[in-house]
Every structure is written in structure tokens, then in C-alpha cells.
Amino acid sequence: MKKVMSNSLKGILMMMVALSCSLVSAQPQGGGQGGGQQGPPPVPSTKEIKTMVSSLAQQLSMTEEQEAKVLVLYKNHFEEIKSEMSSNSRPSRTEMENKKAAFETKVKAVLTEEQQTKYAAYLKEQLSKRPSRR
């Protein structure tokens, strides 16, 4: 009887250890305080920039000339951001927001009024797709 009880206790103990291990390994990994990605998003590649601008051009019904100008603006903007991010002194959030606003103003200058309205809606939609930051 003692041996049966001892085997039962061992079995229960083994199950509890296994359950504890599986619960610990099933916990999501946090990315620091807020979870997820910390810091700014990665700078897109040239191919990704072309895809973004092509999609934007379709949504805004841009002419080929407009699309070419906007592509240059996007490439220049992201090249500037890339060099800022790789320098030793990382720019502040305010500086980055100012650069973004200046960039968006340059893009709007290429667009018609109707396209500017669509572009504003596009930017708002893109902002809502981004994960919220704390």
C-alpha cells in the first residue's frame, strides 16, 4: 500500500513539474517595458520604397510624372532618416516628427487638391495601422 501511494505521489509530482514547465514556456516574450518593438521602425529598402510609392500612386491616381517626383522625395527622405539613425547622436522624437511633417508638405506640393485630401486620409489610415506606443 505504501509503495502504491509513493508511486502515485511521484506521478502527481511529475505531472505538476511538467505542467509548470509548459506554463512557463507558453508565456509571451515581452519586448521591454511596453512589449513589442522598441525604438523607431526600420528604414525601408529601395524596393520597399518603390512598392509604397507605387501603391500610393494608385490610391491617389497620380500621373507618371507625379509618381516619379514622389518617389524621389520618398527616397531622399528615407536616406536622410537612415543617415540620422546611423550617426552617433540619435535625433529626438521632436526632430523626427518635424522632418516627417516637412516631408509630407513636400509630397503634398506635388499633388492636386483632391489628391492632397486623399493623401491626408492615407496618412491617417497608416497611422492607425501602426502599433500604439507608450
PDB file of C-alpha atoms in Angstrom:
ATOM      1  CA  MET A   1       0.000   0.000   0.000  1.00  0.00           C
ATOM      2  CA  LYS A   2       2.850   2.338   0.875  1.00  0.00           C
ATOM      3  CA  LYS A   3       4.538   1.622  -2.464  1.00  0.00           C
ATOM      4  CA  VAL A   4       1.326   2.372  -4.428  1.00  0.00           C
ATOM      5  CA  MET A   5       0.894   5.656  -2.579  1.00  0.00           C
ATOM      6  CA  SER A   6       4.539   6.550  -3.162  1.00  0.00           C
ATOM      7  CA  ASN A   7       4.185   5.849  -6.894  1.00  0.00           C
ATOM      8  CA  SER A   8       1.006   7.960  -7.010  1.00  0.00           C
ATOM      9  CA  LEU A   9       2.753  10.869  -5.294  1.00  0.00           C
ATOM     10  CA  LYS A  10       5.680  10.588  -7.705  1.00  0.00           C
ATOM     11  CA  GLY A  11       3.259  10.600 -10.635  1.00  0.00           C
ATOM     12  CA  ILE A  12       1.417  13.652  -9.343  1.00  0.00           C
ATOM     13  CA  LEU A  13       4.698  15.425  -8.640  1.00  0.00           C
ATOM     14  CA  MET A  14       5.983  14.660 -12.161  1.00  0.00           C
ATOM     15  CA  MET A  15       2.731  15.961 -13.683  1.00  0.00           C
ATOM     16  CA  MET A  16       2.977  19.174 -11.664  1.00  0.00           C
ATOM     17  CA  VAL A  17       6.587  19.723 -12.787  1.00  0.00           C
ATOM     18  CA  ALA A  18       5.644  19.077 -16.424  1.00  0.00           C
ATOM     19  CA  LEU A  19       2.660  21.426 -16.166  1.00  0.00           C
ATOM     20  CA  SER A  20       4.786  24.150 -14.577  1.00  0.00           C
ATOM     21  CA  CYS A  21       7.398  23.844 -17.322  1.00  0.00           C
ATOM     22  CA  SER A  22       4.783  24.055 -20.059  1.00  0.00           C
ATOM     23  CA  LEU A  23       3.163  27.115 -18.480  1.00  0.00           C
ATOM     24  CA  VAL A  24       6.482  28.939 -18.214  1.00  0.00           C
ATOM     25  CA  SER A  25       7.427  28.186 -21.815  1.00  0.00           C
ATOM     26  CA  ALA A  26       3.990  29.295 -23.042  1.00  0.00           C
ATOM     27  CA  GLN A  27       4.408  32.827 -21.639  1.00  0.00           C
ATOM     28  CA  PRO A  28       4.736  35.503 -24.347  1.00  0.00           C
ATOM     29  CA  GLN A  29       8.068  37.221 -24.612  1.00  0.00           C
ATOM     30  CA  GLY A  30       7.951  40.876 -23.727  1.00  0.00           C
ATOM     31  CA  GLY A  31       9.967  43.443 -25.556  1.00  0.00           C
ATOM     32  CA  GLY A  32      10.811  45.542 -22.552  1.00  0.00           C
ATOM     33  CA  GLN A  33       8.503  47.929 -20.751  1.00  0.00           C
ATOM     34  CA  GLY A  34       5.848  48.318 -23.428  1.00  0.00           C
ATOM     35  CA  GLY A  35       6.323  44.980 -25.137  1.00  0.00           C
ATOM     36  CA  GLY A  36       6.855  44.679 -28.851  1.00  0.00           C
ATOM     37  CA  GLN A  37       9.362  46.712 -30.821  1.00  0.00           C
ATOM     38  CA  GLN A  38      11.337  49.371 -29.023  1.00  0.00           C
ATOM     39  CA  GLY A  39      12.598  52.432 -30.851  1.00  0.00           C
ATOM     40  CA  PRO A  40      11.831  53.627 -34.353  1.00  0.00           C
ATOM     41  CA  PRO A  41      10.770  51.270 -37.135  1.00  0.00           C
ATOM     42  CA  PRO A  42      13.456  50.102 -39.562  1.00  0.00           C
ATOM     43  CA  VAL A  43      14.154  52.232 -42.648  1.00  0.00           C
ATOM     44  CA  PRO A  44      12.585  50.590 -45.725  1.00  0.00           C
ATOM     45  CA  SER A  45      14.746  49.291 -48.565  1.00  0.00           C
ATOM     46  CA  THR A  46      14.709  50.873 -52.040  1.00  0.00           C
ATOM     47  CA  LYS A  47      12.442  48.063 -53.246  1.00  0.00           C
ATOM     48  CA  GLU A  48      10.036  48.632 -50.341  1.00  0.00           C
ATOM     49  CA  ILE A  49      10.015  52.376 -51.050  1.00  0.00           C
ATOM     50  CA  LYS A  50       9.150  51.746 -54.717  1.00  0.00           C
ATOM     51  CA  THR A  51       6.328  49.421 -53.657  1.00  0.00           C
ATOM     52  CA  MET A  52       4.996  52.008 -51.181  1.00  0.00           C
ATOM     53  CA  VAL A  53       5.054  54.812 -53.746  1.00  0.00           C
ATOM     54  CA  SER A  54       3.507  52.610 -56.437  1.00  0.00           C
ATOM     55  CA  SER A  55       0.656  51.699 -54.100  1.00  0.00           C
ATOM     56  CA  LEU A  56       0.229  55.334 -53.074  1.00  0.00           C
ATOM     57  CA  ALA A  57       0.243  56.435 -56.727  1.00  0.00           C
ATOM     58  CA  GLN A  58      -2.575  54.007 -57.481  1.00  0.00           C
ATOM     59  CA  GLN A  59      -4.638  55.128 -54.487  1.00  0.00           C
ATOM     60  CA  LEU A  60      -4.209  58.806 -55.365  1.00  0.00           C
ATOM     61  CA  SER A  61      -4.481  58.367 -59.162  1.00  0.00           C
ATOM     62  CA  MET A  62      -1.117  60.072 -59.703  1.00  0.00           C
ATOM     63  CA  THR A  63       0.318  60.796 -63.119  1.00  0.00           C
ATOM     64  CA  GLU A  64       3.628  59.134 -64.030  1.00  0.00           C
ATOM     65  CA  GLU A  65       5.361  62.483 -63.531  1.00  0.00           C
ATOM     66  CA  GLN A  66       3.876  62.883 -60.051  1.00  0.00           C
ATOM     67  CA  GLU A  67       4.807  59.324 -59.132  1.00  0.00           C
ATOM     68  CA  ALA A  68       8.415  59.902 -60.245  1.00  0.00           C
ATOM     69  CA  LYS A  69       8.657  63.111 -58.183  1.00  0.00           C
ATOM     70  CA  VAL A  70       7.116  61.472 -55.112  1.00  0.00           C
ATOM     71  CA  LEU A  71       9.468  58.502 -55.471  1.00  0.00           C
ATOM     72  CA  VAL A  72      12.464  60.863 -55.381  1.00  0.00           C
ATOM     73  CA  LEU A  73      11.020  62.595 -52.301  1.00  0.00           C
ATOM     74  CA  TYR A  74      10.482  59.266 -50.520  1.00  0.00           C
ATOM     75  CA  LYS A  75      13.980  58.000 -51.370  1.00  0.00           C
ATOM     76  CA  ASN A  76      15.598  61.253 -50.216  1.00  0.00           C
ATOM     77  CA  HIS A  77      13.537  61.316 -47.027  1.00  0.00           C
ATOM     78  CA  PHE A  78      14.396  57.764 -46.031  1.00  0.00           C
ATOM     79  CA  GLU A  79      18.056  58.241 -46.972  1.00  0.00           C
ATOM     80  CA  GLU A  80      18.155  61.264 -44.657  1.00  0.00           C
ATOM     81  CA  ILE A  81      16.457  59.289 -41.883  1.00  0.00           C
ATOM     82  CA  LYS A  82      18.872  56.400 -42.382  1.00  0.00           C
ATOM     83  CA  SER A  83      21.907  58.669 -42.040  1.00  0.00           C
ATOM     84  CA  GLU A  84      20.386  60.352 -38.965  1.00  0.00           C
ATOM     85  CA  MET A  85      19.753  56.983 -37.328  1.00  0.00           C
ATOM     86  CA  SER A  86      23.254  55.696 -38.053  1.00  0.00           C
ATOM     87  CA  SER A  87      25.004  58.761 -36.644  1.00  0.00           C
ATOM     88  CA  ASN A  88      26.296  58.656 -33.084  1.00  0.00           C
ATOM     89  CA  SER A  89      23.827  61.244 -31.798  1.00  0.00           C
ATOM     90  CA  ARG A  90      20.345  59.898 -32.336  1.00  0.00           C
ATOM     91  CA  PRO A  91      17.773  62.609 -33.197  1.00  0.00           C
ATOM     92  CA  SER A  92      14.985  63.395 -30.762  1.00  0.00           C
ATOM     93  CA  ARG A  93      11.391  62.379 -31.379  1.00  0.00           C
ATOM     94  CA  THR A  94      10.509  66.051 -31.979  1.00  0.00           C
ATOM     95  CA  GLU A  95      13.218  66.389 -34.637  1.00  0.00           C
ATOM     96  CA  MET A  96      11.963  63.254 -36.374  1.00  0.00           C
ATOM     97  CA  GLU A  97       8.356  64.468 -36.272  1.00  0.00           C
ATOM     98  CA  ASN A  98       9.457  67.816 -37.759  1.00  0.00           C
ATOM     99  CA  LYS A  99      11.302  66.008 -40.566  1.00  0.00           C
ATOM    100  CA  LYS A 100       8.210  63.895 -41.229  1.00  0.00           C
ATOM    101  CA  ALA A 101       5.972  66.976 -41.372  1.00  0.00           C
ATOM    102  CA  ALA A 102       8.369  68.737 -43.772  1.00  0.00           C
ATOM    103  CA  PHE A 103       8.489  65.612 -45.945  1.00  0.00           C
ATOM    104  CA  GLU A 104       4.687  65.350 -46.065  1.00  0.00           C
ATOM    105  CA  THR A 105       4.482  69.039 -47.055  1.00  0.00           C
ATOM    106  CA  LYS A 106       6.876  68.402 -49.955  1.00  0.00           C
ATOM    107  CA  VAL A 107       4.781  65.439 -51.115  1.00  0.00           C
ATOM    108  CA  LYS A 108       1.575  67.490 -50.916  1.00  0.00           C
ATOM    109  CA  ALA A 109       3.186  70.188 -53.083  1.00  0.00           C
ATOM    110  CA  VAL A 110       3.350  67.660 -55.945  1.00  0.00           C
ATOM    111  CA  LEU A 111      -0.318  66.682 -55.578  1.00  0.00           C
ATOM    112  CA  THR A 112      -3.580  68.269 -56.706  1.00  0.00           C
ATOM    113  CA  GLU A 113      -6.065  69.444 -54.062  1.00  0.00           C
ATOM    114  CA  GLU A 114      -8.151  66.297 -54.485  1.00  0.00           C
ATOM    115  CA  GLN A 115      -5.050  64.117 -54.175  1.00  0.00           C
ATOM    116  CA  GLN A 116      -3.950  66.058 -51.086  1.00  0.00           C
ATOM    117  CA  THR A 117      -7.254  65.195 -49.412  1.00  0.00           C
ATOM    118  CA  LYS A 118      -6.787  61.524 -50.307  1.00  0.00           C
ATOM    119  CA  TYR A 119      -3.168  61.690 -49.114  1.00  0.00           C
ATOM    120  CA  ALA A 120      -4.257  63.074 -45.734  1.00  0.00           C
ATOM    121  CA  ALA A 121      -6.725  60.177 -45.398  1.00  0.00           C
ATOM    122  CA  TYR A 122      -3.981  57.735 -46.433  1.00  0.00           C
ATOM    123  CA  LEU A 123      -1.621  59.096 -43.760  1.00  0.00           C
ATOM    124  CA  LYS A 124      -4.346  58.866 -41.133  1.00  0.00           C
ATOM    125  CA  GLU A 125      -5.038  55.247 -42.121  1.00  0.00           C
ATOM    126  CA  GLN A 126      -1.329  54.380 -41.986  1.00  0.00           C
ATOM    127  CA  LEU A 127      -1.053  55.941 -38.543  1.00  0.00           C
ATOM    128  CA  SER A 128      -3.971  53.860 -37.254  1.00  0.00           C
ATOM    129  CA  LYS A 129      -2.300  50.664 -38.534  1.00  0.00           C
ATOM    130  CA  ARG A 130       0.851  51.311 -36.524  1.00  0.00           C
ATOM    131  CA  PRO A 131       1.086  49.687 -33.108  1.00  0.00           C
ATOM    132  CA  SER A 132       0.456  52.178 -30.338  1.00  0.00           C
ATOM    133  CA  ARG A 133       3.433  53.288 -28.304  1.00  0.00           C
ATOM    134  CA  ARG A 134       3.512  54.076 -24.635  1.00  0.00           C
TER     135      ARG A 134
END
